[in-house]
């Protein structure tokens, strides 16, 4: 049993759809044609050259105009774009024009009509001897050009000859004449047409030469465009795989055409000018033959007292011979030329008629019937009425329709014998007693809108892209309970983009455990519903589609289905209209109108539908998710808080949880990101959409269905946080990385001369990891040591010591919010300071940059030979000083005092300066210098840490000794020069001997100190 009782769920046979709605409209029988015919609004204009004004009429006005055509204005053009119904009107005329024994009707169809076929149609009515001669000529010419390849090559060659001999027209501007001369020369278009390398492009199947030959030999196919075949500028934008193999002239003109769009336009125009005579030459007949043939026919019919009616379904099929046709149909009878009256009705695209018809056609045109209505014209036209006639015809079937026509019976209405007619029409709607099932007005309007360009109603598109696919494909889907199908949604989705466009609406339409049924219910409400959010539809729609209603949803009232849709255009989508009279208001929990949604919410809805998301929206959504997850990570539990070490990107601190790199919204990163959000995953989209809502509204209370969505988000965000934690945060029991970090930092502290780093107790070592280093007393004297320490102590965040300190704090510190560390997990850090973990293997999660920094520190703190040489130059040899510095300084001071008493002192000597410098020298300075010198002598036997400690000892003692030694030596030199200048006495000799001994000791010390401290001394 189905919703229709014992009858199938679908009230039509799928095989009837292509029979009733074929691709080529003329292939149906007259009975089917009339059974599906609907009046289409037509704009009637009396003036050919006017694009304004006019009156809305129908096909009956067209028929009357044809019947009353005056002899001096025998032409009626039917204008319109492709698919608007021009051919349909020509056929309707052919069926409905009253038979007249005095009229000979020639109908020229647009499909499958070759050049020979066209001419034979005309010759069929000619009986004169001249006509017989022309008939023989047509047969012979057509047979001669029956081979397509031969015809293409001959047409190409003929075009080359004609362009070269006739193309250099001199009637244009001087500039155009020059260009024409170039293109018509042997080095121009003729060279291009004859070049073997460019042959493949020029003779391509979709090129103008092949298309024209195919049309003349076989006629136009349904896939061919209505515009006249010919060359376009695009056909001459030539590119080939190997230009180097082309002729010089051909390559040159091809290059010129490729770089100059106006030149391509002119070249196409010149080729099209020669198409007519080229076709005549290739096929043996041309425009002149066609003209002569029609003139002979009109002369013959005039002798018989007959008139001629020519119905042309597509004027463009006369391309190449149209000049002869135009001359023949614009030729009026004269006293010397007794031609029969002739009426011509031609379907022609607007552009072709306006741009390519000569002025003589305009003067012979009676009225213009235009299927393209201007914006200021409205017409009574109901798309549902148009569709209903086809729906009924498919239900009845072509054989039954033809039988009724043969028996002269009224057109059958299949709905009259349907057992569910009343409830079907109530639910799905009807037009003049014909039901719209499986559509409704709403579903039909949305489907038509999806296939429309702007607001134009294109009959062909509605038939071949809406009605035929559904009736042919979806009959089985309906029978098997799979309708509305995925194909239906794919075909027509753009007509209902703003309906149920958010995931929350779709969630409310779900049937738990049955995703296929849930998806069909969403499609049903999206296309058949009024557009006011999730709701149950008319019970009959649910029954017909085998989709049960949901108990917690309101049911819409269907009275709006019978309201008259404003004829003349496709109605706007339901979501922009006020609710129809008699319908229930949307549920209070329904989403607000699209206009009130925050931009990011609308962006998520669009992303869910199409997978498309602007980069700025993508970044904003990542940041929202990032902020939400951080609050659940628990980074204050011994992981450095949320100061940014974990939650901002940076290879030096990876793994990290960064909005840009750790959160993926679709794309290839879905497989590797810490959080992956897929637009096809309904739960992901719901959470993302809800987070966008609350970010905009700042409170769940302001979000539609806020309580439920908050609960959903809490669960999902916690799951995301757990996943991030598992991938991101190291195990508390894994201290291998911490041990490597601590020992590397300890080596850095030792290289900075921090004393606590050399102590054995763990607390001192921990303090040393973060202690502020002292500065070198005189960095200019120790460049290598300065560079080493600068590398570790730079203010740059990625400096070695800074980087490792941040990494270590990240693993061991406690924070509050984003502040500085409040405490360190000291027991864990003390365990990591033990020597047995100094060389532990790196855990896999440690970034390569951290490993590289630690390795570099090890190399720098063990390769100390340059510092050894630097220190040797710094340390003086005090072995010849002869005593403590204080004793030597006292002796010098005593000597200066005695000499001053004898009047032998020098003005340049300042005893107080020497005295003050000696006071700065500490008692331990000489021993420290002596010990340092001894350590340097034992260098080969020292460990790496002992060497590092030796290199970072304080250089102050040597510098202080030098600060005294420099002025002391200067004073001794001055005294020596002064005493040597006077006569010697016993007392003087005694002083000289004493002075010499003192000077010898001071000079030795001075040389050693000056070698290290340099010429300027130190403080």
mmCIF file of C-alpha atoms in Angstrom, residues 737-936:
data_model
loop_
_atom_site.group_PDB
_atom_site.id
_atom_site.type_symbol
_atom_site.label_atom_id
_atom_site.label_comp_id
_atom_site.label_asym_id
_atom_site.label_seq_id
_atom_site.Cartn_x
_atom_site.Cartn_y
_atom_site.Cartn_z
ATOM 1 C CA UNK A 737 63.489 16.881 28.996
ATOM 2 C CA UNK A 738 63.526 18.778 32.265
ATOM 3 C CA UNK A 739 66.879 17.208 33.203
ATOM 4 C CA UNK A 740 68.463 18.132 29.902
ATOM 5 C CA UNK A 741 67.123 21.682 30.179
ATOM 6 C CA UNK A 742 68.348 22.135 33.775
ATOM 7 C CA UNK A 743 71.879 20.932 33.056
ATOM 8 C CA UNK A 744 72.132 23.071 29.924
ATOM 9 C CA UNK A 745 71.051 26.113 31.934
ATOM 10 C CA UNK A 746 73.545 25.177 34.647
ATOM 11 C CA UNK A 747 76.332 25.213 32.061
ATOM 12 C CA UNK A 748 75.155 28.634 30.917
ATOM 13 C CA UNK A 749 75.202 29.932 34.510
ATOM 14 C CA UNK A 750 78.757 28.627 34.936
ATOM 15 C CA UNK A 751 79.849 30.366 31.757
ATOM 16 C CA UNK A 752 78.378 33.574 33.199
ATOM 17 C CA UNK A 753 80.487 33.204 36.332
ATOM 18 C CA UNK A 754 77.522 32.695 38.701
ATOM 19 C CA UNK A 755 79.075 31.263 41.868
ATOM 20 C CA UNK A 756 76.026 29.237 42.971
ATOM 21 C CA UNK A 757 76.289 27.155 39.808
ATOM 22 C CA UNK A 758 79.487 25.566 41.147
ATOM 23 C CA UNK A 759 78.044 24.644 44.526
ATOM 24 C CA UNK A 760 77.021 21.071 45.204
ATOM 25 C CA UNK A 761 73.684 21.609 46.945
ATOM 26 C CA UNK A 762 70.550 21.449 44.722
ATOM 27 C CA UNK A 763 68.965 24.647 46.046
ATOM 28 C CA UNK A 764 72.020 26.718 45.099
ATOM 29 C CA UNK A 765 72.014 25.143 41.663
ATOM 30 C CA UNK A 766 68.313 25.952 41.148
ATOM 31 C CA UNK A 767 68.980 29.555 42.194
ATOM 32 C CA UNK A 768 71.844 29.684 39.704
ATOM 33 C CA UNK A 769 69.526 28.768 36.815
ATOM 34 C CA UNK A 770 67.770 32.133 37.134
ATOM 35 C CA UNK A 771 70.444 34.283 38.891
ATOM 36 C CA UNK A 772 71.422 37.565 37.318
ATOM 37 C CA UNK A 773 75.038 37.374 36.051
ATOM 38 C CA UNK A 774 77.667 39.970 36.940
ATOM 39 C CA UNK A 775 79.234 42.005 34.167
ATOM 40 C CA UNK A 776 82.832 41.744 33.060
ATOM 41 C CA UNK A 777 85.061 44.340 34.739
ATOM 42 C CA UNK A 778 86.624 45.302 31.411
ATOM 43 C CA UNK A 779 84.840 43.568 28.478
ATOM 44 C CA UNK A 780 87.130 45.207 25.887
ATOM 45 C CA UNK A 781 90.007 43.147 27.231
ATOM 46 C CA UNK A 782 88.006 39.887 26.947
ATOM 47 C CA UNK A 783 86.188 39.855 23.550
ATOM 48 C CA UNK A 784 85.705 36.076 23.319
ATOM 49 C CA UNK A 785 84.293 35.814 26.823
ATOM 50 C CA UNK A 786 82.045 38.789 26.120
ATOM 51 C CA UNK A 787 80.631 37.204 22.919
ATOM 52 C CA UNK A 788 79.941 33.921 24.712
ATOM 53 C CA UNK A 789 78.106 35.591 27.556
ATOM 54 C CA UNK A 790 76.180 37.948 25.238
ATOM 55 C CA UNK A 791 74.882 34.942 23.315
ATOM 56 C CA UNK A 792 73.359 33.664 26.533
ATOM 57 C CA UNK A 793 72.163 36.923 28.104
ATOM 58 C CA UNK A 794 70.739 38.932 25.156
ATOM 59 C CA UNK A 795 67.360 40.619 25.665
ATOM 60 C CA UNK A 796 66.085 38.828 22.551
ATOM 61 C CA UNK A 797 63.279 36.376 23.599
ATOM 62 C CA UNK A 798 64.921 33.615 21.602
ATOM 63 C CA UNK A 799 68.365 34.091 23.235
ATOM 64 C CA UNK A 800 69.623 30.742 24.498
ATOM 65 C CA UNK A 801 69.279 31.333 28.235
ATOM 66 C CA UNK A 802 65.941 33.162 27.931
ATOM 67 C CA UNK A 803 64.521 30.441 25.707
ATOM 68 C CA UNK A 804 65.543 27.591 27.982
ATOM 69 C CA UNK A 805 64.323 29.418 31.080
ATOM 70 C CA UNK A 806 60.877 29.886 29.477
ATOM 71 C CA UNK A 807 60.796 26.251 28.465
ATOM 72 C CA UNK A 808 61.778 25.108 31.957
ATOM 73 C CA UNK A 809 59.225 27.382 33.645
ATOM 74 C CA UNK A 810 56.617 26.109 31.222
ATOM 75 C CA UNK A 811 57.128 22.622 32.668
ATOM 76 C CA UNK A 812 57.542 23.441 36.356
ATOM 77 C CA UNK A 813 55.905 26.734 37.304
ATOM 78 C CA UNK A 814 52.518 27.671 38.700
ATOM 79 C CA UNK A 815 50.780 30.821 37.586
ATOM 80 C CA UNK A 816 47.603 32.716 38.195
ATOM 81 C CA UNK A 817 46.006 33.947 35.003
ATOM 82 C CA UNK A 818 48.598 35.517 32.750
ATOM 83 C CA UNK A 819 50.913 36.787 35.492
ATOM 84 C CA UNK A 820 54.478 35.872 36.349
ATOM 85 C CA UNK A 821 55.299 32.504 37.951
ATOM 86 C CA UNK A 822 54.063 32.365 41.534
ATOM 87 C CA UNK A 823 55.880 29.188 42.444
ATOM 88 C CA UNK A 824 58.051 26.422 41.051
ATOM 89 C CA UNK A 825 57.572 22.710 41.470
ATOM 90 C CA UNK A 826 60.860 22.564 43.363
ATOM 91 C CA UNK A 827 60.960 18.828 44.206
ATOM 92 C CA UNK A 828 60.493 17.988 40.537
ATOM 93 C CA UNK A 829 63.184 20.450 39.490
ATOM 94 C CA UNK A 830 65.606 19.205 42.174
ATOM 95 C CA UNK A 831 65.142 15.647 40.886
ATOM 96 C CA UNK A 832 65.941 16.880 37.418
ATOM 97 C CA UNK A 833 69.209 18.455 38.661
ATOM 98 C CA UNK A 834 70.786 15.099 39.496
ATOM 99 C CA UNK A 835 73.809 14.271 37.395
ATOM 100 C CA UNK A 836 72.431 10.944 36.170
ATOM 101 C CA UNK A 837 69.827 12.639 33.929
ATOM 102 C CA UNK A 838 72.271 15.101 32.341
ATOM 103 C CA UNK A 839 72.621 12.910 29.228
ATOM 104 C CA UNK A 840 69.171 11.269 29.229
ATOM 105 C CA UNK A 841 67.644 10.738 25.742
ATOM 106 C CA UNK A 842 65.367 13.502 24.499
ATOM 107 C CA UNK A 843 61.617 12.689 24.561
ATOM 108 C CA UNK A 844 60.078 12.701 21.062
ATOM 109 C CA UNK A 845 57.841 15.720 21.700
ATOM 110 C CA UNK A 846 60.733 18.127 22.352
ATOM 111 C CA UNK A 847 61.080 20.616 19.471
ATOM 112 C CA UNK A 848 64.177 20.427 17.326
ATOM 113 C CA UNK A 849 65.012 24.047 18.117
ATOM 114 C CA UNK A 850 65.279 23.275 21.854
ATOM 115 C CA UNK A 851 67.535 20.291 21.167
ATOM 116 C CA UNK A 852 69.728 22.387 18.892
ATOM 117 C CA UNK A 853 70.123 25.144 21.505
ATOM 118 C CA UNK A 854 71.149 22.620 24.177
ATOM 119 C CA UNK A 855 73.679 20.965 21.865
ATOM 120 C CA UNK A 856 75.080 24.371 20.938
ATOM 121 C CA UNK A 857 75.493 25.305 24.619
ATOM 122 C CA UNK A 858 77.412 22.099 25.233
ATOM 123 C CA UNK A 859 79.784 22.846 22.377
ATOM 124 C CA UNK A 860 80.340 26.451 23.403
ATOM 125 C CA UNK A 861 81.007 25.628 27.071
ATOM 126 C CA UNK A 862 83.546 22.894 26.274
ATOM 127 C CA UNK A 863 85.496 24.517 23.427
ATOM 128 C CA UNK A 864 87.417 27.080 25.553
ATOM 129 C CA UNK A 865 90.882 27.303 23.964
ATOM 130 C CA UNK A 866 90.305 30.869 22.629
ATOM 131 C CA UNK A 867 89.387 31.934 26.171
ATOM 132 C CA UNK A 868 92.615 30.283 27.462
ATOM 133 C CA UNK A 869 94.788 32.478 25.264
ATOM 134 C CA UNK A 870 92.744 35.527 26.207
ATOM 135 C CA UNK A 871 93.206 34.823 29.935
ATOM 136 C CA UNK A 872 96.936 34.151 29.640
ATOM 137 C CA UNK A 873 97.379 37.671 28.257
ATOM 138 C CA UNK A 874 95.392 39.025 31.171
ATOM 139 C CA UNK A 875 97.309 37.355 34.037
ATOM 140 C CA UNK A 876 100.695 39.027 34.966
ATOM 141 C CA UNK A 877 103.854 37.233 36.131
ATOM 142 C CA UNK A 878 104.415 38.527 39.669
ATOM 143 C CA UNK A 879 107.208 36.130 40.580
ATOM 144 C CA UNK A 880 109.901 38.932 40.445
ATOM 145 C CA UNK A 881 107.970 41.448 42.502
ATOM 146 C CA UNK A 882 110.064 40.562 45.560
ATOM 147 C CA UNK A 883 107.216 40.755 48.028
ATOM 148 C CA UNK A 884 103.647 41.785 48.553
ATOM 149 C CA UNK A 885 102.390 44.738 46.514
ATOM 150 C CA UNK A 886 101.636 46.658 49.708
ATOM 151 C CA UNK A 887 105.274 46.315 50.889
ATOM 152 C CA UNK A 888 106.699 47.442 47.556
ATOM 153 C CA UNK A 889 104.290 50.371 47.434
ATOM 154 C CA UNK A 890 105.332 51.388 50.988
ATOM 155 C CA UNK A 891 109.045 51.306 50.028
ATOM 156 C CA UNK A 892 108.378 53.501 46.996
ATOM 157 C CA UNK A 893 106.438 55.944 49.106
ATOM 158 C CA UNK A 894 109.304 56.149 51.638
ATOM 159 C CA UNK A 895 111.830 56.766 48.873
ATOM 160 C CA UNK A 896 109.780 59.576 47.399
ATOM 161 C CA UNK A 897 109.507 61.229 50.819
ATOM 162 C CA UNK A 898 113.280 61.118 51.455
ATOM 163 C CA UNK A 899 114.085 62.449 47.996
ATOM 164 C CA UNK A 900 111.660 65.260 48.547
ATOM 165 C CA UNK A 901 113.546 66.150 51.793
ATOM 166 C CA UNK A 902 116.810 66.327 49.798
ATOM 167 C CA UNK A 903 115.217 68.475 47.205
ATOM 168 C CA UNK A 904 115.505 65.701 44.569
ATOM 169 C CA UNK A 905 111.776 65.147 43.939
ATOM 170 C CA UNK A 906 110.163 65.794 40.535
ATOM 171 C CA UNK A 907 107.110 67.969 39.966
ATOM 172 C CA UNK A 908 105.500 65.361 37.659
ATOM 173 C CA UNK A 909 105.292 62.785 40.455
ATOM 174 C CA UNK A 910 102.066 62.827 42.527
ATOM 175 C CA UNK A 911 102.691 60.790 45.666
ATOM 176 C CA UNK A 912 99.056 61.039 46.745
ATOM 177 C CA UNK A 913 97.870 59.388 43.476
ATOM 178 C CA UNK A 914 100.304 56.512 44.039
ATOM 179 C CA UNK A 915 99.146 56.198 47.601
ATOM 180 C CA UNK A 916 95.449 56.078 46.620
ATOM 181 C CA UNK A 917 96.058 53.466 43.908
ATOM 182 C CA UNK A 918 97.958 51.295 46.345
ATOM 183 C CA UNK A 919 95.062 51.450 48.784
ATOM 184 C CA UNK A 920 92.699 49.836 46.161
ATOM 185 C CA UNK A 921 94.949 46.793 45.815
ATOM 186 C CA UNK A 922 93.604 44.083 48.074
ATOM 187 C CA UNK A 923 95.740 41.800 50.186
ATOM 188 C CA UNK A 924 94.394 38.757 48.357
ATOM 189 C CA UNK A 925 94.902 40.138 44.859
ATOM 190 C CA UNK A 926 98.449 38.881 44.441
ATOM 191 C CA UNK A 927 97.511 35.382 45.617
ATOM 192 C CA UNK A 928 94.522 35.259 43.242
ATOM 193 C CA UNK A 929 96.708 36.244 40.336
ATOM 194 C CA UNK A 930 99.282 33.654 41.409
ATOM 195 C CA UNK A 931 96.606 30.928 41.739
ATOM 196 C CA UNK A 932 95.080 31.805 38.364
ATOM 197 C CA UNK A 933 98.477 31.557 36.757
ATOM 198 C CA UNK A 934 99.010 28.160 38.362
ATOM 199 C CA UNK A 935 95.581 26.993 37.096
ATOM 200 C CA UNK A 936 96.459 27.992 33.559
#
